[in-house]
Amino acid sequence: MPTSWLLAAFAVAAQAATGSRVLLESAAGKIESRELSGFECTDPRAVGAALVRFEGLKVPPAPATDDEKAELALPGGDHLFGRIHGGRAELVDIEILGGVHLGLALDEITSLVFPARVPAHGTIVPVPAHEGDRLYRRAGGGLDVIDGGIEEFTTGGVRIHGQNVGSKLVSWSEIAALFVEGVPTAASKAHAADAGVPVSLDLRDGGRLRGSLQKLSAEGCRLTTRNGERVLVPAPAIALVTVDDGALAFLSSIPAEASPPSLPFGDDLGMRWESRIDRSVSGAQLVAGGRMYPRGLGIHTPGRMSWKLDGTWKHLRGAVAIDDEVLRLPSRGSVVFRVIVDGKVRFESRELHGGDPPAPIEAVDLTGATELELVVEPSDGSTVADRADWLSMILWR
């Protein structure tokens, strides 16, 4: 076991001895709290849980400085954040929160971006190529673009065969962004027959990792990743463990049929706010009532999102709030939330302000429903600081 895992395990054991808890939550929202010390299971469903959270653990430090911090976009919309430690052949080595090292194959990566290396007001905005791979290299105060095909990852950098530069090794310290052309991959299916329970892990820094669960305990989550690596993710790094067997789904993981931007002044001449997936409307992590929520939707008033349903989902639950980020603003906002099912209002919140605790949405009946709409409206005539969060919106059958 790597030293970082041992240190993490000792740290968790020490915290578990001081009263840390594990929360076992059913699809319907029933929560059982247990002492973390001594907890162990290989299938959360065996103890009536579809979701698992740890409480009372100190979040580990980020593994990278701002300049080193990389964001990897993965097929399917997931992301990982961490520090790149080189690579070999078609694998890139990333250290994620909790000191966990992963080897991600080229065909498991959609993009790799170092946000701090992209000029905030540059003339070039990193985007994928229309065809092939694309690398953005730091050059002075701007970026150079190399289009072509990635040949390999190395400890020193990325070798790319560019249309105008031939085969070139670009050092990791020079890279600002890398986009990989989508290709069919068998990596996600290679270990589908693994005996473990399929799970997704939401990390406390906003990253997400999927695989087959081997064991949950005070140490954390042992799982086999989709490309066959066996890893231990320490409990303090985990925000949420979700059994990914299809019995429930987060609404934020289902593409909306319509999600028009919020235009508080009625036109594009004023502010324009796009809705966000698993983020507040400003792009930060969803935080309400002092708690971070890894799943949800951020919308500004007046705003709406809608989905077409196939009639198989029976219930919807979650919570609503104004994001805690408005507590840094002069105004606290004032919002009313509505859930509309097949044209009928099934839930309406009271008037909520920044700093109010999240208001729960109990089980909304979706039996036979074909259309779902979430609406947020200002309740006092002003849209200032109306940064509305739909938190942990869960569909279940």
mmCIF file with all atom_site columns, C-alpha atoms in Angstrom, residues 106-224:
data_model
loop_
_atom_site.group_PDB
_atom_site.id
_atom_site.type_symbol
_atom_site.label_atom_id
_atom_site.label_alt_id
_atom_site.label_comp_id
_atom_site.label_asym_id
_atom_site.label_entity_id
_atom_site.label_seq_id
_atom_site.pdbx_PDB_ins_code
_atom_site.Cartn_x
_atom_site.Cartn_y
_atom_site.Cartn_z
_atom_site.occupancy
_atom_site.B_iso_or_equiv
_atom_site.pdbx_formal_charge
_atom_site.auth_seq_id
_atom_site.auth_comp_id
_atom_site.auth_asym_id
_atom_site.auth_atom_id
_atom_site.pdbx_PDB_model_num
ATOM 1   C CA . LEU A 1 106 ? -5.896  8.415  -23.739 1.00 0.00 ? 106 LEU A CA 1
ATOM 2   C CA . ASP A 1 107 ? -9.331  7.198  -24.823 1.00 0.00 ? 107 ASP A CA 1
ATOM 3   C CA . GLU A 1 108 ? -10.709 7.933  -21.326 1.00 0.00 ? 108 GLU A CA 1
ATOM 4   C CA . ILE A 1 109 ? -9.876  11.645 -21.600 1.00 0.00 ? 109 ILE A CA 1
ATOM 5   C CA . THR A 1 110 ? -11.838 14.295 -23.465 1.00 0.00 ? 110 THR A CA 1
ATOM 6   C CA . SER A 1 111 ? -9.676  17.231 -22.385 1.00 0.00 ? 111 SER A CA 1
ATOM 7   C CA . LEU A 1 112 ? -6.916  18.162 -19.957 1.00 0.00 ? 112 LEU A CA 1
ATOM 8   C CA . VAL A 1 113 ? -6.766  21.839 -18.987 1.00 0.00 ? 113 VAL A CA 1
ATOM 9   C CA . PHE A 1 114 ? -4.548  23.799 -16.613 1.00 0.00 ? 114 PHE A CA 1
ATOM 10  C CA . PRO A 1 115 ? -6.935  26.721 -15.904 1.00 0.00 ? 115 PRO A CA 1
ATOM 11  C CA . ALA A 1 116 ? -4.301  28.969 -14.302 1.00 0.00 ? 116 ALA A CA 1
ATOM 12  C CA . ARG A 1 117 ? -2.197  28.746 -17.476 1.00 0.00 ? 117 ARG A CA 1
ATOM 13  C CA . VAL A 1 118 ? -4.955  30.010 -19.777 1.00 0.00 ? 118 VAL A CA 1
ATOM 14  C CA . PRO A 1 119 ? -4.763  33.829 -20.075 1.00 0.00 ? 119 PRO A CA 1
ATOM 15  C CA . ALA A 1 120 ? -7.927  35.366 -18.646 1.00 0.00 ? 120 ALA A CA 1
ATOM 16  C CA . HIS A 1 121 ? -8.104  37.989 -21.385 1.00 0.00 ? 121 HIS A CA 1
ATOM 17  C CA . GLY A 1 122 ? -6.208  36.300 -24.183 1.00 0.00 ? 122 GLY A CA 1
ATOM 18  C CA . THR A 1 123 ? -7.154  36.418 -27.852 1.00 0.00 ? 123 THR A CA 1
ATOM 19  C CA . ILE A 1 124 ? -7.163  32.601 -28.034 1.00 0.00 ? 124 ILE A CA 1
ATOM 20  C CA . VAL A 1 125 ? -9.786  30.618 -26.127 1.00 0.00 ? 125 VAL A CA 1
ATOM 21  C CA . PRO A 1 126 ? -8.978  26.878 -25.913 1.00 0.00 ? 126 PRO A CA 1
ATOM 22  C CA . VAL A 1 127 ? -11.520 24.776 -27.808 1.00 0.00 ? 127 VAL A CA 1
ATOM 23  C CA . PRO A 1 128 ? -11.384 21.308 -29.410 1.00 0.00 ? 128 PRO A CA 1
ATOM 24  C CA . ALA A 1 129 ? -10.268 20.906 -33.004 1.00 0.00 ? 129 ALA A CA 1
ATOM 25  C CA . HIS A 1 130 ? -12.853 20.045 -35.642 1.00 0.00 ? 130 HIS A CA 1
ATOM 26  C CA . GLU A 1 131 ? -10.787 16.955 -36.401 1.00 0.00 ? 131 GLU A CA 1
ATOM 27  C CA . GLY A 1 132 ? -7.913  15.298 -34.594 1.00 0.00 ? 132 GLY A CA 1
ATOM 28  C CA . ASP A 1 133 ? -6.231  16.271 -31.342 1.00 0.00 ? 133 ASP A CA 1
ATOM 29  C CA . ARG A 1 134 ? -5.234  19.787 -30.289 1.00 0.00 ? 134 ARG A CA 1
ATOM 30  C CA . LEU A 1 135 ? -2.617  21.073 -27.839 1.00 0.00 ? 135 LEU A CA 1
ATOM 31  C CA . TYR A 1 136 ? -2.324  24.637 -26.522 1.00 0.00 ? 136 TYR A CA 1
ATOM 32  C CA . ARG A 1 137 ? 1.196   25.609 -25.448 1.00 0.00 ? 137 ARG A CA 1
ATOM 33  C CA . ARG A 1 138 ? 2.133   28.618 -23.343 1.00 0.00 ? 138 ARG A CA 1
ATOM 34  C CA . ALA A 1 139 ? 4.104   31.145 -25.358 1.00 0.00 ? 139 ALA A CA 1
ATOM 35  C CA . GLY A 1 140 ? 4.999   34.430 -23.697 1.00 0.00 ? 140 GLY A CA 1
ATOM 36  C CA . GLY A 1 141 ? 1.729   35.897 -22.490 1.00 0.00 ? 141 GLY A CA 1
ATOM 37  C CA . GLY A 1 142 ? -0.363  33.954 -24.964 1.00 0.00 ? 142 GLY A CA 1
ATOM 38  C CA . LEU A 1 143 ? -0.950  30.498 -26.443 1.00 0.00 ? 143 LEU A CA 1
ATOM 39  C CA . ASP A 1 144 ? 0.306   28.595 -29.470 1.00 0.00 ? 144 ASP A CA 1
ATOM 40  C CA . VAL A 1 145 ? -1.895  25.964 -31.091 1.00 0.00 ? 145 VAL A CA 1
ATOM 41  C CA . ILE A 1 146 ? -0.667  22.591 -32.336 1.00 0.00 ? 146 ILE A CA 1
ATOM 42  C CA . ASP A 1 147 ? -3.154  20.450 -34.254 1.00 0.00 ? 147 ASP A CA 1
ATOM 43  C CA . GLY A 1 148 ? -2.441  16.830 -35.076 1.00 0.00 ? 148 GLY A CA 1
ATOM 44  C CA . GLY A 1 149 ? -2.360  13.527 -33.235 1.00 0.00 ? 149 GLY A CA 1
ATOM 45  C CA . ILE A 1 150 ? -1.081  12.617 -29.781 1.00 0.00 ? 150 ILE A CA 1
ATOM 46  C CA . GLU A 1 151 ? 1.642   9.962  -30.014 1.00 0.00 ? 151 GLU A CA 1
ATOM 47  C CA . GLU A 1 152 ? 2.383   9.319  -26.339 1.00 0.00 ? 152 GLU A CA 1
ATOM 48  C CA . PHE A 1 153 ? 2.550   10.624 -22.793 1.00 0.00 ? 153 PHE A CA 1
ATOM 49  C CA . THR A 1 154 ? 5.977   10.649 -21.127 1.00 0.00 ? 154 THR A CA 1
ATOM 50  C CA . THR A 1 155 ? 7.385   11.679 -17.762 1.00 0.00 ? 155 THR A CA 1
ATOM 51  C CA . GLY A 1 156 ? 8.542   14.897 -19.403 1.00 0.00 ? 156 GLY A CA 1
ATOM 52  C CA . GLY A 1 157 ? 5.533   15.866 -21.472 1.00 0.00 ? 157 GLY A CA 1
ATOM 53  C CA . VAL A 1 158 ? 3.214   15.044 -24.366 1.00 0.00 ? 158 VAL A CA 1
ATOM 54  C CA . ARG A 1 159 ? 4.516   13.977 -27.744 1.00 0.00 ? 159 ARG A CA 1
ATOM 55  C CA . ILE A 1 160 ? 2.268   15.183 -30.538 1.00 0.00 ? 160 ILE A CA 1
ATOM 56  C CA . HIS A 1 161 ? 2.654   14.898 -34.291 1.00 0.00 ? 161 HIS A CA 1
ATOM 57  C CA . GLY A 1 162 ? 1.659   18.336 -35.505 1.00 0.00 ? 162 GLY A CA 1
ATOM 58  C CA . GLN A 1 163 ? 0.678   19.309 -38.998 1.00 0.00 ? 163 GLN A CA 1
ATOM 59  C CA . ASN A 1 164 ? 3.380   21.972 -39.187 1.00 0.00 ? 164 ASN A CA 1
ATOM 60  C CA . VAL A 1 165 ? 5.928   20.867 -36.568 1.00 0.00 ? 165 VAL A CA 1
ATOM 61  C CA . GLY A 1 166 ? 6.301   17.126 -37.114 1.00 0.00 ? 166 GLY A CA 1
ATOM 62  C CA . SER A 1 167 ? 6.793   14.967 -34.029 1.00 0.00 ? 167 SER A CA 1
ATOM 63  C CA . LYS A 1 168 ? 7.308   17.275 -31.062 1.00 0.00 ? 168 LYS A CA 1
ATOM 64  C CA . LEU A 1 169 ? 7.590   16.721 -27.299 1.00 0.00 ? 169 LEU A CA 1
ATOM 65  C CA . VAL A 1 170 ? 5.905   19.529 -25.364 1.00 0.00 ? 170 VAL A CA 1
ATOM 66  C CA . SER A 1 171 ? 6.876   19.633 -21.684 1.00 0.00 ? 171 SER A CA 1
ATOM 67  C CA . TRP A 1 172 ? 4.147   19.422 -19.050 1.00 0.00 ? 172 TRP A CA 1
ATOM 68  C CA . SER A 1 173 ? 5.100   22.870 -17.738 1.00 0.00 ? 173 SER A CA 1
ATOM 69  C CA . GLU A 1 174 ? 4.394   24.390 -21.165 1.00 0.00 ? 174 GLU A CA 1
ATOM 70  C CA . ILE A 1 175 ? 0.972   22.828 -21.673 1.00 0.00 ? 175 ILE A CA 1
ATOM 71  C CA . ALA A 1 176 ? -2.104  24.990 -21.061 1.00 0.00 ? 176 ALA A CA 1
ATOM 72  C CA . ALA A 1 177 ? -4.722  22.680 -22.566 1.00 0.00 ? 177 ALA A CA 1
ATOM 73  C CA . LEU A 1 178 ? -5.056  19.443 -24.469 1.00 0.00 ? 178 LEU A CA 1
ATOM 74  C CA . PHE A 1 179 ? -8.130  18.201 -26.337 1.00 0.00 ? 179 PHE A CA 1
ATOM 75  C CA . VAL A 1 180 ? -8.479  14.585 -27.458 1.00 0.00 ? 180 VAL A CA 1
ATOM 76  C CA . GLU A 1 181 ? -10.579 13.573 -30.431 1.00 0.00 ? 181 GLU A CA 1
ATOM 77  C CA . GLY A 1 182 ? -13.373 11.285 -29.308 1.00 0.00 ? 182 GLY A CA 1
ATOM 78  C CA . VAL A 1 183 ? -12.836 7.667  -30.324 1.00 0.00 ? 183 VAL A CA 1
ATOM 79  C CA . PRO A 1 184 ? -14.783 4.518  -29.460 1.00 0.00 ? 184 PRO A CA 1
ATOM 80  C CA . THR A 1 185 ? -13.348 2.930  -26.324 1.00 0.00 ? 185 THR A CA 1
ATOM 81  C CA . ALA A 1 186 ? -13.719 -0.438 -24.683 1.00 0.00 ? 186 ALA A CA 1
ATOM 82  C CA . ALA A 1 187 ? -12.112 0.764  -21.450 1.00 0.00 ? 187 ALA A CA 1
ATOM 83  C CA . SER A 1 188 ? -15.421 1.469  -19.741 1.00 0.00 ? 188 SER A CA 1
ATOM 84  C CA . LYS A 1 189 ? -16.670 -2.036 -20.591 1.00 0.00 ? 189 LYS A CA 1
ATOM 85  C CA . ALA A 1 190 ? -13.480 -3.969 -20.001 1.00 0.00 ? 190 ALA A CA 1
ATOM 86  C CA . HIS A 1 191 ? -14.308 -4.611 -16.364 1.00 0.00 ? 191 HIS A CA 1
ATOM 87  C CA . ALA A 1 192 ? -18.100 -4.581 -16.525 1.00 0.00 ? 192 ALA A CA 1
ATOM 88  C CA . ALA A 1 193 ? -18.100 -8.153 -15.279 1.00 0.00 ? 193 ALA A CA 1
ATOM 89  C CA . ASP A 1 194 ? -16.259 -7.211 -12.079 1.00 0.00 ? 194 ASP A CA 1
ATOM 90  C CA . ALA A 1 195 ? -18.104 -8.660 -9.100  1.00 0.00 ? 195 ALA A CA 1
ATOM 91  C CA . GLY A 1 196 ? -18.246 -5.348 -7.245  1.00 0.00 ? 196 GLY A CA 1
ATOM 92  C CA . VAL A 1 197 ? -21.276 -3.080 -6.995  1.00 0.00 ? 197 VAL A CA 1
ATOM 93  C CA . PRO A 1 198 ? -21.198 -0.229 -9.584  1.00 0.00 ? 198 PRO A CA 1
ATOM 94  C CA . VAL A 1 199 ? -20.707 3.107  -7.810  1.00 0.00 ? 199 VAL A CA 1
ATOM 95  C CA . SER A 1 200 ? -19.850 6.710  -8.527  1.00 0.00 ? 200 SER A CA 1
ATOM 96  C CA . LEU A 1 201 ? -17.731 8.682  -6.066  1.00 0.00 ? 201 LEU A CA 1
ATOM 97  C CA . ASP A 1 202 ? -18.218 12.420 -5.820  1.00 0.00 ? 202 ASP A CA 1
ATOM 98  C CA . LEU A 1 203 ? -15.072 13.946 -4.360  1.00 0.00 ? 203 LEU A CA 1
ATOM 99  C CA . ARG A 1 204 ? -15.017 17.030 -2.165  1.00 0.00 ? 204 ARG A CA 1
ATOM 100 C CA . ASP A 1 205 ? -13.209 19.074 -4.807  1.00 0.00 ? 205 ASP A CA 1
ATOM 101 C CA . GLY A 1 206 ? -15.934 18.468 -7.413  1.00 0.00 ? 206 GLY A CA 1
ATOM 102 C CA . GLY A 1 207 ? -14.277 15.510 -9.140  1.00 0.00 ? 207 GLY A CA 1
ATOM 103 C CA . ARG A 1 208 ? -16.088 12.269 -9.885  1.00 0.00 ? 208 ARG A CA 1
ATOM 104 C CA . LEU A 1 209 ? -14.741 8.726  -10.169 1.00 0.00 ? 209 LEU A CA 1
ATOM 105 C CA . ARG A 1 210 ? -16.642 5.606  -11.212 1.00 0.00 ? 210 ARG A CA 1
ATOM 106 C CA . GLY A 1 211 ? -15.906 1.948  -10.725 1.00 0.00 ? 211 GLY A CA 1
ATOM 107 C CA . SER A 1 212 ? -16.838 -1.285 -8.958  1.00 0.00 ? 212 SER A CA 1
ATOM 108 C CA . LEU A 1 213 ? -16.995 -1.185 -5.171  1.00 0.00 ? 213 LEU A CA 1
ATOM 109 C CA . GLN A 1 214 ? -14.861 -3.655 -3.260  1.00 0.00 ? 214 GLN A CA 1
ATOM 110 C CA . LYS A 1 215 ? -15.352 -2.309 0.262   1.00 0.00 ? 215 LYS A CA 1
ATOM 111 C CA . LEU A 1 216 ? -16.562 0.749  2.168   1.00 0.00 ? 216 LEU A CA 1
ATOM 112 C CA . SER A 1 217 ? -15.100 1.307  5.616   1.00 0.00 ? 217 SER A CA 1
ATOM 113 C CA . ALA A 1 218 ? -13.583 3.935  7.907   1.00 0.00 ? 218 ALA A CA 1
ATOM 114 C CA . GLU A 1 219 ? -10.567 3.872  5.570   1.00 0.00 ? 219 GLU A CA 1
ATOM 115 C CA . GLY A 1 220 ? -12.709 5.016  2.674   1.00 0.00 ? 220 GLY A CA 1
ATOM 116 C CA . CYS A 1 221 ? -13.741 3.373  -0.563  1.00 0.00 ? 221 CYS A CA 1
ATOM 117 C CA . ARG A 1 222 ? -11.807 0.576  -2.206  1.00 0.00 ? 222 ARG A CA 1
ATOM 118 C CA . LEU A 1 223 ? -12.862 0.165  -5.797  1.00 0.00 ? 223 LEU A CA 1
ATOM 119 C CA . THR A 1 224 ? -11.771 -1.076 -9.179  1.00 0.00 ? 224 THR A CA 1
#
